PDB file of C-alpha atoms in Angstrom:
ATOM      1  CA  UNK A  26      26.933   7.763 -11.308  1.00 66.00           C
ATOM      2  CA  UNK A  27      27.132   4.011 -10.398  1.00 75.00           C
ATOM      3  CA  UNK A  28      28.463   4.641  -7.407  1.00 77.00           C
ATOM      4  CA  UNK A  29      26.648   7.657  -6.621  1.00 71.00           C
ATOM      5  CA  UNK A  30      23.655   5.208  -6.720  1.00 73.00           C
ATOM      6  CA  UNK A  31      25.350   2.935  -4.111  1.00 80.00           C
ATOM      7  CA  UNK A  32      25.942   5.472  -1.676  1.00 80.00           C
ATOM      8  CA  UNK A  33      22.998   6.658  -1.686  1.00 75.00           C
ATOM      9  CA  UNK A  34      21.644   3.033  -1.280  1.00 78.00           C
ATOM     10  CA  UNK A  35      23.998   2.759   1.609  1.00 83.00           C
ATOM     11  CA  UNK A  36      23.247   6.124   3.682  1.00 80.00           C
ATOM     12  CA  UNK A  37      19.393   4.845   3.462  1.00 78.00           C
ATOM     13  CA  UNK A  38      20.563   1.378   5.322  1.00 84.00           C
ATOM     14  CA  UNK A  39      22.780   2.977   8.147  1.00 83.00           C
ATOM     15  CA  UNK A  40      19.407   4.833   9.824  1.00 81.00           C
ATOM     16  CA  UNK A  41      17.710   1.291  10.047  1.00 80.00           C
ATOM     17  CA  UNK A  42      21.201  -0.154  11.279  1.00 84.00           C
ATOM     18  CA  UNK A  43      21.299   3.233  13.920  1.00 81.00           C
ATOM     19  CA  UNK A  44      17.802   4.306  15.028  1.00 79.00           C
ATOM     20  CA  UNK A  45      15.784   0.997  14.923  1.00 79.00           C
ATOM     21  CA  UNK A  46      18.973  -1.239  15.701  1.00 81.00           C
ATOM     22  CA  UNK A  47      18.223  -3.883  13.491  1.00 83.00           C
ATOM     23  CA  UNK A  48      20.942  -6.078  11.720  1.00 88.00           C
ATOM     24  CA  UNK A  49      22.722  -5.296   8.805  1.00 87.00           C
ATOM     25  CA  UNK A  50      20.638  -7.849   6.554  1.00 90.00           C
ATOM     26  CA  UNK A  51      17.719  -6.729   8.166  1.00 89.00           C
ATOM     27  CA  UNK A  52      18.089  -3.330   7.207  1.00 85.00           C
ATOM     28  CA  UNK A  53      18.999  -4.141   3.497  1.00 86.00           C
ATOM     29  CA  UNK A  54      16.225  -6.013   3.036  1.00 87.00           C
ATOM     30  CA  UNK A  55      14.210  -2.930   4.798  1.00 83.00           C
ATOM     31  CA  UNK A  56      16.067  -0.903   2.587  1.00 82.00           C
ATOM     32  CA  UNK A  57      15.151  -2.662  -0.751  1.00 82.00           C
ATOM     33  CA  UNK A  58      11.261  -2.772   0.406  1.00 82.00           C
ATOM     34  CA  UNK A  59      11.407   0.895   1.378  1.00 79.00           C
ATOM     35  CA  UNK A  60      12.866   1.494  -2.065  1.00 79.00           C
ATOM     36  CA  UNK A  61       9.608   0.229  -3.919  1.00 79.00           C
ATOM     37  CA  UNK A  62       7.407   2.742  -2.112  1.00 76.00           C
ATOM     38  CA  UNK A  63      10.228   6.091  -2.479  1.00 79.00           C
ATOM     39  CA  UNK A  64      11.442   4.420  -5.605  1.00 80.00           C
ATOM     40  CA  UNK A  65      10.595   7.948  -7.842  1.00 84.00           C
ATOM     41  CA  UNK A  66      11.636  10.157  -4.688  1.00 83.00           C
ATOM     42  CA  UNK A  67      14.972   8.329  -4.551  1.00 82.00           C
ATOM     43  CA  UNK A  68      16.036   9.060  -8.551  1.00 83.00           C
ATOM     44  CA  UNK A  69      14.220  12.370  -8.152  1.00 87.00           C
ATOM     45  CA  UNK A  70      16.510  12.864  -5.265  1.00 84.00           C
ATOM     46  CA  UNK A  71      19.475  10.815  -7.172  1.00 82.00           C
ATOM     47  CA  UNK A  72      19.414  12.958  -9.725  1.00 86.00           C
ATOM     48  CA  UNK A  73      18.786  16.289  -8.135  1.00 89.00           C
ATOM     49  CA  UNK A  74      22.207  15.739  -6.166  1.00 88.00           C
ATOM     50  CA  UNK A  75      24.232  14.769  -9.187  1.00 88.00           C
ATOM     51  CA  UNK A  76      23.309  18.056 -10.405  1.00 91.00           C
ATOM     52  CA  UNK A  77      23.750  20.241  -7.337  1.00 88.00           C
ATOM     53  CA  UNK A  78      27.579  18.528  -7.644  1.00 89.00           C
ATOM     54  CA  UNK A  79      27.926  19.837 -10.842  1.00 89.00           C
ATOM     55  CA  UNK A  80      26.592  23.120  -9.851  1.00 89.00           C
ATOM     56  CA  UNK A  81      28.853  23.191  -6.825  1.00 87.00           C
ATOM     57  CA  UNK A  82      31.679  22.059  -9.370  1.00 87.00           C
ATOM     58  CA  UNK A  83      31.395  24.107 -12.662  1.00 88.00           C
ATOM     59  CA  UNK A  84      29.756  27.173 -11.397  1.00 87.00           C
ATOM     60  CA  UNK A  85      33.289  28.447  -9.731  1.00 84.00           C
ATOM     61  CA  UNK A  86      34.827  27.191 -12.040  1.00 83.00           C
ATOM     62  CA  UNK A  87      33.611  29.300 -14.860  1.00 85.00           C
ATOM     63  CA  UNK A  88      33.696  32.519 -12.779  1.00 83.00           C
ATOM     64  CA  UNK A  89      37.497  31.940 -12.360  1.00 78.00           C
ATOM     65  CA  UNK A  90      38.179  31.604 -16.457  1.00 79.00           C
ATOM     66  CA  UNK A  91      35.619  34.801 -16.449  1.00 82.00           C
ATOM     67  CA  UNK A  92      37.868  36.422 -14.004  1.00 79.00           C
ATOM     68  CA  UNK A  93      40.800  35.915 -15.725  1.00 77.00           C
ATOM     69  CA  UNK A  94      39.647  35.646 -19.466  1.00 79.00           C
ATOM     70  CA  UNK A  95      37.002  37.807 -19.933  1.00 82.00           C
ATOM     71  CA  UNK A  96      37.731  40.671 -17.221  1.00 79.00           C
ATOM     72  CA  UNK A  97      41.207  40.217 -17.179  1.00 76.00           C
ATOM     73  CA  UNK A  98      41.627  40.050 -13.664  1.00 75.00           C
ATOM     74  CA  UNK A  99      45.365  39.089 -12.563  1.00 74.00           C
ATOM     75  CA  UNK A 100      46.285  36.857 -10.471  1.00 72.00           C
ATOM     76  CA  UNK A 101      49.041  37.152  -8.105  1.00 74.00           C
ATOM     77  CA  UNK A 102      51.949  34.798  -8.483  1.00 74.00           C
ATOM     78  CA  UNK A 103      51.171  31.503  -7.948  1.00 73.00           C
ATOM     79  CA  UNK A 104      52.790  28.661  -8.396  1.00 79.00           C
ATOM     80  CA  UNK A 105      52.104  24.991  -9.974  1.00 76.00           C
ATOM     81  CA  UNK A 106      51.918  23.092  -6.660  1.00 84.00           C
ATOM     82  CA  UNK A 107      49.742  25.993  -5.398  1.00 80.00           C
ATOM     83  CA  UNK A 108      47.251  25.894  -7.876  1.00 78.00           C
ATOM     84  CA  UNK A 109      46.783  22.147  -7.582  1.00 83.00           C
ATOM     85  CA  UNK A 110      46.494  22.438  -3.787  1.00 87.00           C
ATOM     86  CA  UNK A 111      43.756  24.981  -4.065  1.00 82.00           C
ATOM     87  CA  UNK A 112      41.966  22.481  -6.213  1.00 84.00           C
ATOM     88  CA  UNK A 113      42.471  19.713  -4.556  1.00 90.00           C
ATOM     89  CA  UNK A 114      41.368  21.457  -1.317  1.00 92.00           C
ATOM     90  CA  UNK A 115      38.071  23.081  -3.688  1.00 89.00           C
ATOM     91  CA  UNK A 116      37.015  19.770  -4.686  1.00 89.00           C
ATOM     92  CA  UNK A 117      37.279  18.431  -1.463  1.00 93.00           C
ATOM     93  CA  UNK A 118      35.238  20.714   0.002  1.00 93.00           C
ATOM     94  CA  UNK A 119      32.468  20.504  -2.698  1.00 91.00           C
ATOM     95  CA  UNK A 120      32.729  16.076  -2.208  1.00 90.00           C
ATOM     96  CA  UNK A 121      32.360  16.524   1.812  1.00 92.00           C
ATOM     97  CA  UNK A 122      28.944  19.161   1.198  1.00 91.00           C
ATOM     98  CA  UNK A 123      27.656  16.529  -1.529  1.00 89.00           C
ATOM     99  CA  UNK A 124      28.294  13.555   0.352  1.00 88.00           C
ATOM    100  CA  UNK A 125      26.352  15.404   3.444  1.00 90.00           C
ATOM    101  CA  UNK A 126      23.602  16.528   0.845  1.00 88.00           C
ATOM    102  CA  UNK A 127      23.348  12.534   0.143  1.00 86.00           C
ATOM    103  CA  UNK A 128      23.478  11.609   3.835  1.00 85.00           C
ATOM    104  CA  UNK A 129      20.839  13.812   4.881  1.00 86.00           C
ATOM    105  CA  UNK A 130      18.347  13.450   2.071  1.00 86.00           C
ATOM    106  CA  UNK A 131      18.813   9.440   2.633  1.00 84.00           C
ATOM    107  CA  UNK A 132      17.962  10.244   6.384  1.00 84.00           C
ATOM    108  CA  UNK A 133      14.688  12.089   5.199  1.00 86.00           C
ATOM    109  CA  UNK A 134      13.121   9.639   3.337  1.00 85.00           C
ATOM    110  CA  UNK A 135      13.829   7.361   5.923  1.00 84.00           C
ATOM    111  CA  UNK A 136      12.100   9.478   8.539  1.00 85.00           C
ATOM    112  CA  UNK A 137       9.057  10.134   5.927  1.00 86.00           C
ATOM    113  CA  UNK A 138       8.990   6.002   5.719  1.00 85.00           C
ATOM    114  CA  UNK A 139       9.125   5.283   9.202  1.00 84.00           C
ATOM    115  CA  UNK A 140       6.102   8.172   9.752  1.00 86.00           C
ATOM    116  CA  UNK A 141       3.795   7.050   6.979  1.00 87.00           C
ATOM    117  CA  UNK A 142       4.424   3.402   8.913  1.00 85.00           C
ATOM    118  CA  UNK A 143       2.637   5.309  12.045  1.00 88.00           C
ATOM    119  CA  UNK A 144       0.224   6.852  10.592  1.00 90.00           C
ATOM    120  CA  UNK A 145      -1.049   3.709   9.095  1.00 91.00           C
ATOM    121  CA  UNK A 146      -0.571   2.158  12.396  1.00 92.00           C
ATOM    122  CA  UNK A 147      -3.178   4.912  14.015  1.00 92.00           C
ATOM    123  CA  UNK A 148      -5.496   4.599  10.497  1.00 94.00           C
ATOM    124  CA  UNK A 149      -5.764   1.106  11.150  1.00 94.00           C
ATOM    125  CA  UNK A 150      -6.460   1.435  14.996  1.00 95.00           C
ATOM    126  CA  UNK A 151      -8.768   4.053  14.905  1.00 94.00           C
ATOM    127  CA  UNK A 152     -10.777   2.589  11.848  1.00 94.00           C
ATOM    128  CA  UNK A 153      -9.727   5.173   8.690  1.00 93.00           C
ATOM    129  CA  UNK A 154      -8.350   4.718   5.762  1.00 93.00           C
ATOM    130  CA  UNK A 155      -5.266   3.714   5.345  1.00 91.00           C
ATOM    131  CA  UNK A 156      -3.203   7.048   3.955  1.00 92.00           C
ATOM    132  CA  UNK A 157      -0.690   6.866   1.181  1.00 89.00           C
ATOM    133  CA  UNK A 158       3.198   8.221   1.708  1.00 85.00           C
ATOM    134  CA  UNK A 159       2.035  11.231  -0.382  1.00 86.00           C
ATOM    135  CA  UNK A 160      -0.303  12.277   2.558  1.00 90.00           C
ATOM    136  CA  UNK A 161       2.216  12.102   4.790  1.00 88.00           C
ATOM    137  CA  UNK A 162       4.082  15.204   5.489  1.00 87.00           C
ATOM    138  CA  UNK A 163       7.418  14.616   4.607  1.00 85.00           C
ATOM    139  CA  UNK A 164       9.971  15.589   7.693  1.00 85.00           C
ATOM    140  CA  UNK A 165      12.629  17.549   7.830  1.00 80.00           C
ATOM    141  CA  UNK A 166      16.178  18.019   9.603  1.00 74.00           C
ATOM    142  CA  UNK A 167      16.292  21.152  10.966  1.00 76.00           C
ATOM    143  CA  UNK A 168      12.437  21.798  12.887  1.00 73.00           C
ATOM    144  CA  UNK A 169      12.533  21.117  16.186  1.00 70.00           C
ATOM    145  CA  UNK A 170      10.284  17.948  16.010  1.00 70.00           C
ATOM    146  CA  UNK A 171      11.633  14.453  16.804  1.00 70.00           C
ATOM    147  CA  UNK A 172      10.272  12.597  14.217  1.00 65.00           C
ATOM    148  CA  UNK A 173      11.811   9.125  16.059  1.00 63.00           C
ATOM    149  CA  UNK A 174      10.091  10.077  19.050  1.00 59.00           C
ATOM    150  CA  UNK A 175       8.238   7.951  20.317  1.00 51.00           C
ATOM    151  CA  UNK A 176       9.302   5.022  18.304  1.00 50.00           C
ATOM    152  CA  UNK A 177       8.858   1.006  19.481  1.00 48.00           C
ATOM    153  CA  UNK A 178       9.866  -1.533  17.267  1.00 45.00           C
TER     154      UNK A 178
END
């Protein structure tokens, strides 16, 4: 879980590194401040992943002892070394989606930071009131909107 928690951390400090080129202090530091505001929507987010693993883990994994227990299904011959490559190659599978899962929900609430840091920007310029993150609409990955765009430094 530990180092669940770290990657996480990590994959939200690699968009400041990328998109707003700053240095990798720099974007800890960002990363750490950024983490007071999102704190809840990070664990929410934390823990929501750690269970779409286990999901993603145990959920096949029970259909196959159904399978085989409970409906009797047979299995064709297969051998020791072939049942512990098809695991190794399940599991791999299910790591790569969940470390993508992390990657991309790190990338959101980066996005949903650095828009909430405009739209204070134009609340300030054109005399309103300053909006909280929750007002902002949070972005997403697959619209066709640049959220980035235009972004100065």
């Amino acid at each position: 879980v530990m180092q669940s928690g770290v990657q996480m951390l990590v994959f939200y400090v690699y968009p400041a590194i990328a998109w707003e080129d700053r240095s990798p202090i720099e974007s800890v530091k960002k990363a750490f401040k950024h983490l007071k505001d999102l704190g809840e929507e990070f664990l929410i987010g934390f823990g929501g992943l750690e269970i779409v693993l286990l999901f993603l883990l145990f959920v096949p994994l029970l259909l196959f002892v159904a399978a085989v227990h409970i409906f009797k299904i047979s299995i064709p011959n297969i051998t020791f070394e072939g049942f512990w490559l098809t695991i190794f190659i399940f599991v791999s599978i299910v790591f790569s989606i969940f470390v993508f899962l992390q990657q991309a929900y790190a990338a959101i609430l980066y996005l949903w930071i650095i828009k909430w840091q405009k739209e204070m920007v134009n609340a300030v310029v054109n005399k309103l009131p300053i909006p909280e993150i929750k007002d902002v609409k949070i972005p997403s990955l697959v619209d066709n909107i640049c959220d980035l765009n235009p972004y100065k430094r």
